[in-house]
Short mmCIF file of the N, C-alpha and C atoms (twelve columns), coordinates in Angstrom:
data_MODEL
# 
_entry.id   MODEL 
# 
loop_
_atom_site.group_PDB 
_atom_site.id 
_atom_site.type_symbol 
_atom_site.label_atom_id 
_atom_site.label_alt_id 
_atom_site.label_comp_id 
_atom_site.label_asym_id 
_atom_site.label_seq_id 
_atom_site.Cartn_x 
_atom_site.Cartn_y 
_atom_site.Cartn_z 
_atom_site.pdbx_PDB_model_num 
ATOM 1   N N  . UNK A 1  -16.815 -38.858 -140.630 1 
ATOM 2   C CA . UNK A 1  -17.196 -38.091 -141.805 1 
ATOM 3   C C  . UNK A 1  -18.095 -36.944 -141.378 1 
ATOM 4   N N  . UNK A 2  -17.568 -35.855 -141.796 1 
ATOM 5   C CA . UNK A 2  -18.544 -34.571 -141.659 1 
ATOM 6   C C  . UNK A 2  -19.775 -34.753 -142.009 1 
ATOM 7   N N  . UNK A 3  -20.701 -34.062 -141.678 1 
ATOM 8   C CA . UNK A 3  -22.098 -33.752 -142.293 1 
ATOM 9   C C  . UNK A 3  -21.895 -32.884 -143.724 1 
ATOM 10  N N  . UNK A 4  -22.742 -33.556 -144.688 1 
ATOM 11  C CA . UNK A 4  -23.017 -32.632 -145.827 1 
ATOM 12  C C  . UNK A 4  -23.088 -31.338 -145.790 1 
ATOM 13  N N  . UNK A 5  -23.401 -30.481 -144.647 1 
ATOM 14  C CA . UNK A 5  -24.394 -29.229 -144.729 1 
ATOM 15  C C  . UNK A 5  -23.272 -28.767 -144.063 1 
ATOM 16  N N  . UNK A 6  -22.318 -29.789 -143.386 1 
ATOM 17  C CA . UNK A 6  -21.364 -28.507 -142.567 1 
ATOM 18  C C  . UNK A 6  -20.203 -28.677 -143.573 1 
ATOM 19  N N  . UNK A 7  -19.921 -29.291 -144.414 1 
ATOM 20  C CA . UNK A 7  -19.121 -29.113 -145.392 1 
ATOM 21  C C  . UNK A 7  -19.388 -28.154 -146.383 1 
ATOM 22  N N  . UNK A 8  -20.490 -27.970 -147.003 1 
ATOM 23  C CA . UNK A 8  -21.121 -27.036 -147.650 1 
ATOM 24  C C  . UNK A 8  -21.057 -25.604 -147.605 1 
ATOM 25  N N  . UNK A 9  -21.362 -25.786 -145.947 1 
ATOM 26  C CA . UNK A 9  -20.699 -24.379 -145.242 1 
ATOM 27  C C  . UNK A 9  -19.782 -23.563 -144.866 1 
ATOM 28  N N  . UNK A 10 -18.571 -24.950 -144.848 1 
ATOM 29  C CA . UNK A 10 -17.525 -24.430 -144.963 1 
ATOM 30  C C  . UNK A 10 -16.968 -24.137 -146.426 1 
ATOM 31  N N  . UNK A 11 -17.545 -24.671 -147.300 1 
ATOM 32  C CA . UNK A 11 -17.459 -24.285 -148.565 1 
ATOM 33  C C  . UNK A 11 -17.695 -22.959 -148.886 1 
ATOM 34  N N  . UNK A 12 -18.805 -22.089 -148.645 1 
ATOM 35  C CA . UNK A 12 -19.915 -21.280 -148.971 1 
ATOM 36  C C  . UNK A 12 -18.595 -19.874 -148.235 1 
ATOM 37  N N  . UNK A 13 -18.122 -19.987 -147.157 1 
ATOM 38  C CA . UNK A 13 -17.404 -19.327 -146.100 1 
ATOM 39  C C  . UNK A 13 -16.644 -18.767 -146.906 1 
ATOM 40  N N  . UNK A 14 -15.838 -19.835 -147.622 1 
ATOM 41  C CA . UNK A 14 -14.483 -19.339 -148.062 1 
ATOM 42  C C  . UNK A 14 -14.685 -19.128 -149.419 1 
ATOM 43  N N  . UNK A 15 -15.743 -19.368 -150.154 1 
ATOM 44  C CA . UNK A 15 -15.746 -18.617 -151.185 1 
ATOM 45  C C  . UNK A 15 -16.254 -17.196 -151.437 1 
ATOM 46  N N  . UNK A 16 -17.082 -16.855 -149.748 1 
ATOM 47  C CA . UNK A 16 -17.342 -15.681 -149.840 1 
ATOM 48  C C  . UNK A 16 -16.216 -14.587 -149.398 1 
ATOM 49  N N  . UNK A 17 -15.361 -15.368 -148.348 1 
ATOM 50  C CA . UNK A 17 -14.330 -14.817 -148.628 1 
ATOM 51  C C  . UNK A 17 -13.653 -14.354 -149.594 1 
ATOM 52  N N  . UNK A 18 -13.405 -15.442 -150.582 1 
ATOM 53  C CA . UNK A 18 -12.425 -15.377 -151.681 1 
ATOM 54  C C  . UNK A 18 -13.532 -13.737 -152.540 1 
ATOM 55  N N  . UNK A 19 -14.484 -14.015 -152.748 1 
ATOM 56  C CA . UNK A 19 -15.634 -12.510 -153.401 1 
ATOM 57  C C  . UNK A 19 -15.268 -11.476 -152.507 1 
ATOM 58  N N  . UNK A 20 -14.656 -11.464 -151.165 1 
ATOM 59  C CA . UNK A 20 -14.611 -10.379 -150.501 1 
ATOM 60  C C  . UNK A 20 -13.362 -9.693  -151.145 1 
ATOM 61  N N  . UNK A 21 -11.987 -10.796 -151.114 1 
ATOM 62  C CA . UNK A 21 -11.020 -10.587 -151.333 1 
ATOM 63  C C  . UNK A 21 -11.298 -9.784  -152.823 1 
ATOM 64  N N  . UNK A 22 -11.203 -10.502 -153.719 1 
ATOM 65  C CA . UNK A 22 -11.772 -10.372 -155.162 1 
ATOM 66  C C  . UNK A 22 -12.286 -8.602  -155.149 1 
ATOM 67  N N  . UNK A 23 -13.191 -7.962  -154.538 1 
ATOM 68  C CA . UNK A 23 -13.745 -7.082  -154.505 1 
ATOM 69  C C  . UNK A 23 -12.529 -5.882  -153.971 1 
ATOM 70  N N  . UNK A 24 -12.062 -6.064  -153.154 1 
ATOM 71  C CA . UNK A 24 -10.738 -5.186  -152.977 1 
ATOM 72  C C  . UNK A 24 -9.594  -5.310  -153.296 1 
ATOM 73  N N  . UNK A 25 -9.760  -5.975  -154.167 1 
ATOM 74  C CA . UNK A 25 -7.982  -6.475  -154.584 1 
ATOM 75  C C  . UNK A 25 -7.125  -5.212  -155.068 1 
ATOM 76  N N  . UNK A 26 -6.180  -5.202  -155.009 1 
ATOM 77  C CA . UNK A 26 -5.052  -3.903  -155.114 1 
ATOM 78  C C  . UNK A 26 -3.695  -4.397  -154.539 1 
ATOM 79  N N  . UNK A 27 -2.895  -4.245  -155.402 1 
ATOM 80  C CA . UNK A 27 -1.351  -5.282  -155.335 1 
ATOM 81  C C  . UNK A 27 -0.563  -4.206  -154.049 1 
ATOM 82  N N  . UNK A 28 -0.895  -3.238  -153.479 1 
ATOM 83  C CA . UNK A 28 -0.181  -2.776  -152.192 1 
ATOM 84  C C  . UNK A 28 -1.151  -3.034  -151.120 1 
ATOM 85  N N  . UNK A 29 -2.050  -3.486  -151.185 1 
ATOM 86  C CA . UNK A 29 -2.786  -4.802  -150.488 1 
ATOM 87  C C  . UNK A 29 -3.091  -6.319  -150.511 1 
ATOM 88  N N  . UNK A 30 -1.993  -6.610  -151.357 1 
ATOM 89  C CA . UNK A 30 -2.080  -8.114  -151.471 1 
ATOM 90  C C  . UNK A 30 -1.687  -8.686  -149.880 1 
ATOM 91  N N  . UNK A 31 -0.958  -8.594  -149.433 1 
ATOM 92  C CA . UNK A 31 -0.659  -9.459  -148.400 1 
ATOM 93  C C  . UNK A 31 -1.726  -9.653  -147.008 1 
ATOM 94  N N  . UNK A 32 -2.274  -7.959  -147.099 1 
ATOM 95  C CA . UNK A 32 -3.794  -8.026  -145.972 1 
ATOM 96  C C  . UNK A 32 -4.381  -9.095  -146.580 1 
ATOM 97  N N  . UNK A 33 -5.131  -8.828  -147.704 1 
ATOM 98  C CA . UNK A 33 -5.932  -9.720  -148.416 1 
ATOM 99  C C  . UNK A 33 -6.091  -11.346 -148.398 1 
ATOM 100 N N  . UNK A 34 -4.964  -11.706 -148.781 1 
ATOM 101 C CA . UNK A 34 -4.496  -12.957 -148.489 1 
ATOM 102 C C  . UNK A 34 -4.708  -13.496 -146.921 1 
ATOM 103 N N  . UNK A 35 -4.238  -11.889 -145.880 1 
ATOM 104 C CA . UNK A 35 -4.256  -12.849 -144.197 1 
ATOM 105 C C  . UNK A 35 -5.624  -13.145 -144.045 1 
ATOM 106 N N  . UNK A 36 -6.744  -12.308 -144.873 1 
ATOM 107 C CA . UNK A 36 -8.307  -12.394 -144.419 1 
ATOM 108 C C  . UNK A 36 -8.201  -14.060 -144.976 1 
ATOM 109 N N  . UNK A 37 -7.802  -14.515 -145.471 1 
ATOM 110 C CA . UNK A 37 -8.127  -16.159 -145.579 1 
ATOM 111 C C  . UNK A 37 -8.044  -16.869 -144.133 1 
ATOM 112 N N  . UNK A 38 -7.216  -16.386 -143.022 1 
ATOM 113 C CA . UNK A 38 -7.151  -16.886 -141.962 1 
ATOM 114 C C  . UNK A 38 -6.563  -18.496 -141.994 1 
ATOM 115 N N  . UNK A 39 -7.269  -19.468 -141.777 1 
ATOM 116 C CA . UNK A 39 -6.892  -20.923 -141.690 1 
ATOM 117 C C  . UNK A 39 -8.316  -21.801 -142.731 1 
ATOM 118 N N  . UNK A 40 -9.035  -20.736 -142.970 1 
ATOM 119 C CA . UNK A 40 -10.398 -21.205 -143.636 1 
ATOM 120 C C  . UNK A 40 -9.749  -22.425 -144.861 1 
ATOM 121 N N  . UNK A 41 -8.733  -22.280 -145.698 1 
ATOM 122 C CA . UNK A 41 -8.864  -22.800 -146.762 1 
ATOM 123 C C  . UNK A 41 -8.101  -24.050 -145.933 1 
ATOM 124 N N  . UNK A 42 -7.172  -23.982 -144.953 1 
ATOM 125 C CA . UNK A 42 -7.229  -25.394 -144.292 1 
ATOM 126 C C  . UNK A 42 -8.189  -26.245 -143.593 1 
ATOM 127 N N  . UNK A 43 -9.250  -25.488 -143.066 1 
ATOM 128 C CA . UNK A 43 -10.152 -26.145 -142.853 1 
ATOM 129 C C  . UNK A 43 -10.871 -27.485 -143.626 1 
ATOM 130 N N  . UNK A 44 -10.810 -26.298 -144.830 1 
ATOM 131 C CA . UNK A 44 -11.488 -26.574 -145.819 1 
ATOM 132 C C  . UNK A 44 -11.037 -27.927 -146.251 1 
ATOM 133 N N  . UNK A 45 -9.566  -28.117 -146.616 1 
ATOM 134 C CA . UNK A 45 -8.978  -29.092 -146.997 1 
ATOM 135 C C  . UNK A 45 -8.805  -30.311 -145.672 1 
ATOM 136 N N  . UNK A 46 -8.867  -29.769 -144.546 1 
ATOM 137 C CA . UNK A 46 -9.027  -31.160 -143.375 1 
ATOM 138 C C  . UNK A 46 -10.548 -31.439 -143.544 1 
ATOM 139 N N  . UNK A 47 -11.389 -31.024 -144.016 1 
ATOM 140 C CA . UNK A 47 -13.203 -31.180 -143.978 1 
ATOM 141 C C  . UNK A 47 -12.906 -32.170 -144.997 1 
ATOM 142 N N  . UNK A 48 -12.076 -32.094 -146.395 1 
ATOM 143 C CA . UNK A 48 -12.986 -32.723 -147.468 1 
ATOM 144 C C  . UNK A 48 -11.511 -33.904 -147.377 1 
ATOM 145 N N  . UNK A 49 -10.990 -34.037 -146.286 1 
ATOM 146 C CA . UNK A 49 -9.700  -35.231 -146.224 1 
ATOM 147 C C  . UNK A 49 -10.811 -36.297 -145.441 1 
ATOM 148 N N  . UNK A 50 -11.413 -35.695 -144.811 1 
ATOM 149 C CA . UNK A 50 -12.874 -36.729 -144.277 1 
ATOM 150 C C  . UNK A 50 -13.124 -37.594 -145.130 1 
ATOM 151 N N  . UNK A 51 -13.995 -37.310 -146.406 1 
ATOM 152 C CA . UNK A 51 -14.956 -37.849 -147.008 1 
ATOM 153 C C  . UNK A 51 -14.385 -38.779 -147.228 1 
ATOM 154 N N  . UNK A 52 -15.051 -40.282 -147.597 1 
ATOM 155 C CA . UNK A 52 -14.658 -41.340 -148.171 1 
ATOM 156 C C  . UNK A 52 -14.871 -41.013 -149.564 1 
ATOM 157 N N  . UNK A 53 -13.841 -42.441 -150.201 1 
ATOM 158 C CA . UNK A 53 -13.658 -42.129 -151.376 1 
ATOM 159 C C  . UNK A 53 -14.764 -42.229 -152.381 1 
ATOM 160 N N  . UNK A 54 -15.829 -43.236 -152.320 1 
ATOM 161 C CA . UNK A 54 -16.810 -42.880 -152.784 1 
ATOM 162 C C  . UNK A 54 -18.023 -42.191 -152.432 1 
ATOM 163 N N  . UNK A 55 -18.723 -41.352 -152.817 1 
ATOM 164 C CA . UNK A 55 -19.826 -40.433 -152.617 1 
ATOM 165 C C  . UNK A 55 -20.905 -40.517 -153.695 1 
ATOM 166 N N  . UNK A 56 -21.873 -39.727 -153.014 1 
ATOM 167 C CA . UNK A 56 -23.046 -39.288 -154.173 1 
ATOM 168 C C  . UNK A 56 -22.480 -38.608 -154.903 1 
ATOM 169 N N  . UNK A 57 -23.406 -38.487 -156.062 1 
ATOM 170 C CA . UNK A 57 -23.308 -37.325 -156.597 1 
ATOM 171 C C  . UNK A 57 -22.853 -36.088 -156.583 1 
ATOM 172 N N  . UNK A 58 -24.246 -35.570 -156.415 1 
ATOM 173 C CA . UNK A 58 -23.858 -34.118 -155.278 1 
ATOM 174 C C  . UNK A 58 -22.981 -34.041 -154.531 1 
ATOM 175 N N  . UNK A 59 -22.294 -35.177 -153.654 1 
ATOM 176 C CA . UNK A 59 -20.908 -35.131 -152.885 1 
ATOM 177 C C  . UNK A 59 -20.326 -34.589 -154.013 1 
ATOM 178 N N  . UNK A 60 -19.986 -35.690 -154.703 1 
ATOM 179 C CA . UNK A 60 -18.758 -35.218 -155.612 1 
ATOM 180 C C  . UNK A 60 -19.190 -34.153 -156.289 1 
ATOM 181 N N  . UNK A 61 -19.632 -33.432 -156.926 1 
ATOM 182 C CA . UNK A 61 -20.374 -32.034 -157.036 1 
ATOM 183 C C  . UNK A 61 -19.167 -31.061 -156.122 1 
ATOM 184 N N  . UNK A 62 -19.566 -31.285 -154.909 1 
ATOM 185 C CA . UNK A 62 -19.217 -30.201 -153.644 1 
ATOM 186 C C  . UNK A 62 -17.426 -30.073 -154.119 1 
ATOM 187 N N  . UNK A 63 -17.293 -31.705 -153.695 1 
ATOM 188 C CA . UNK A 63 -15.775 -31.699 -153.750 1 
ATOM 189 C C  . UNK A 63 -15.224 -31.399 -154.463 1 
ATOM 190 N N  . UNK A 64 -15.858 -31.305 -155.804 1 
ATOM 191 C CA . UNK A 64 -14.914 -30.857 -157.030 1 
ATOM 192 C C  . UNK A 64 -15.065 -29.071 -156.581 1 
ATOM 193 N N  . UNK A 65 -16.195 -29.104 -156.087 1 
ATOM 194 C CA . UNK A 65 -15.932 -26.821 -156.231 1 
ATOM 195 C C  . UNK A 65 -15.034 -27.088 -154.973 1 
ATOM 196 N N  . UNK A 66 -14.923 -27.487 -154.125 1 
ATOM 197 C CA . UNK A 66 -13.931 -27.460 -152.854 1 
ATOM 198 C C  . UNK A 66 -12.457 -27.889 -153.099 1 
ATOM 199 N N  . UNK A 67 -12.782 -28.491 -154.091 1 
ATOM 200 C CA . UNK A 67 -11.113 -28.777 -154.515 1 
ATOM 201 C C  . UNK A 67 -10.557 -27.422 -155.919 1 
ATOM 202 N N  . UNK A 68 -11.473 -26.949 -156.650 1 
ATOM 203 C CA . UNK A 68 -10.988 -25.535 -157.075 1 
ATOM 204 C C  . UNK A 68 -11.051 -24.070 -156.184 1 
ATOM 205 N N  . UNK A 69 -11.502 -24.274 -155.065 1 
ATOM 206 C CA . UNK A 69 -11.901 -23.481 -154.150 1 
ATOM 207 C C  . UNK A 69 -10.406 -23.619 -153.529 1 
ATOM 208 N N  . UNK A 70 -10.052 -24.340 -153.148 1 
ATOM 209 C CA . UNK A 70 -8.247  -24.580 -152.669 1 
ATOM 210 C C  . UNK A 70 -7.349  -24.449 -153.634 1 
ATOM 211 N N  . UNK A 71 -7.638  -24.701 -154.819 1 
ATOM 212 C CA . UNK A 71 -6.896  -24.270 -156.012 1 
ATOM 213 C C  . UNK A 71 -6.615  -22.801 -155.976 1 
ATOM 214 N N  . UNK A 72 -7.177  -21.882 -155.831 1 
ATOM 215 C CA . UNK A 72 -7.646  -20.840 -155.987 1 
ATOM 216 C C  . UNK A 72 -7.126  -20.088 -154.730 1 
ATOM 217 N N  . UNK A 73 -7.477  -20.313 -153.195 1 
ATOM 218 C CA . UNK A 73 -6.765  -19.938 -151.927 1 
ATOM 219 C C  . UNK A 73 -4.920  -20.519 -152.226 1 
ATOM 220 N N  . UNK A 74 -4.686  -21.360 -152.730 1 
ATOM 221 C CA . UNK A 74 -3.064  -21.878 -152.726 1 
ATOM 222 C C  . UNK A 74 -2.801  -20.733 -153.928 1 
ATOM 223 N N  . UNK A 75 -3.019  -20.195 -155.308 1 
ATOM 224 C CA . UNK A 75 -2.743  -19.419 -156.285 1 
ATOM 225 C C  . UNK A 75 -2.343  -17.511 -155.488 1 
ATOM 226 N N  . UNK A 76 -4.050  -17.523 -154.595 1 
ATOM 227 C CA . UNK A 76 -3.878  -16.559 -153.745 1 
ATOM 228 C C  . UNK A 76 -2.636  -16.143 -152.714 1 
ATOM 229 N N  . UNK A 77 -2.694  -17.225 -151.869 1 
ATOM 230 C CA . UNK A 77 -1.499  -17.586 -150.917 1 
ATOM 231 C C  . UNK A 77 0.287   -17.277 -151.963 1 
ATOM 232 N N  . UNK A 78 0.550   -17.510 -152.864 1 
ATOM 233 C CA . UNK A 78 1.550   -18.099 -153.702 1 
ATOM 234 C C  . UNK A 78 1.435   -16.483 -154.021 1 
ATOM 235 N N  . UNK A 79 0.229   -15.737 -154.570 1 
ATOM 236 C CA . UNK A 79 0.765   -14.354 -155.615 1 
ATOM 237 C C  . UNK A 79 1.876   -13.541 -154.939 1 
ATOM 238 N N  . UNK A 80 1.676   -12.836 -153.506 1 
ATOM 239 C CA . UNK A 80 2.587   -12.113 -153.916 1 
ATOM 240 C C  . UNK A 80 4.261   -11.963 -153.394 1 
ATOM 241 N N  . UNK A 81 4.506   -13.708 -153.531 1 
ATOM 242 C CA . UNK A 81 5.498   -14.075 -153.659 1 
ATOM 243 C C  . UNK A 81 6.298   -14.224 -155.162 1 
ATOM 244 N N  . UNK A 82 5.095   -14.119 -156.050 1 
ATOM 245 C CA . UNK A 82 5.093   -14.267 -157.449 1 
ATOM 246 C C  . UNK A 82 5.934   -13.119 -157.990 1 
ATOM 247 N N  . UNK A 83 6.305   -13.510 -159.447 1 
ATOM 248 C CA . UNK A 83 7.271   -12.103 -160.025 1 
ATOM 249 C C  . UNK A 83 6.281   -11.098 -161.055 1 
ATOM 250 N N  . UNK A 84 5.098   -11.730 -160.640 1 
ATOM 251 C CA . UNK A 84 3.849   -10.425 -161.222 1 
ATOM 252 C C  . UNK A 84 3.068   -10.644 -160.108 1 
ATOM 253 N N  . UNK A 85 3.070   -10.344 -159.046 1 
ATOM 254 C CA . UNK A 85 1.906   -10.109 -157.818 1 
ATOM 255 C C  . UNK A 85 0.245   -10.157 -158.839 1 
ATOM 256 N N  . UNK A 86 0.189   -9.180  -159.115 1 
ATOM 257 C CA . UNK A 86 -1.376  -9.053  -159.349 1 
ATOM 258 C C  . UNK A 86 -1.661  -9.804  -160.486 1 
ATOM 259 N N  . UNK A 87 -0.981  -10.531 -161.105 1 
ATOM 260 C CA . UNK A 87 -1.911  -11.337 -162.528 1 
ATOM 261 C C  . UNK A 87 -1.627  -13.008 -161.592 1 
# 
């Protein structure tokens, strides 16, 4: 099981990513956009395949923003294969 703080961090990473993305978004740049995710949001998802099933609190706290945090990189990943890229 990971450490709290390095899960956190990898949390913190990719959502600042995702604000980076967010901040330049423009549909004849969707596909750059998307590569700046790199492998982060898999990380992300092998970090929180760690945790056991029960946790604190605050665990579960994390995991729930880490599990809309992958919600959100898979929606990204998926747009502009989509038949409206930018919505």
């Amino acid at each position: 099981m990971e450490d709290d703080a390095v899960m956190l961090t990898r949390l913190l990473a990719v959502l600042d990513t995702l604000g980076g993305i967010a901040r330049m978004m423009h549909p004849r740049r969707l596909d750059e956009l998307v590569a700046t995710l790199g492998d982060q949001d898999l990380s992300l998802r092998t970090a929180i395949e760690t945790w056991p099933a029960t946790l604190e609190p605050v665990q579960e706290q994390i995991r729930l923003a880490m599990t809309f945090t992958l919600q959100a990189c898979t929606g990204l990943r998926s747009a502009p294969n989509g038949s409206n890229p930018t919505v």
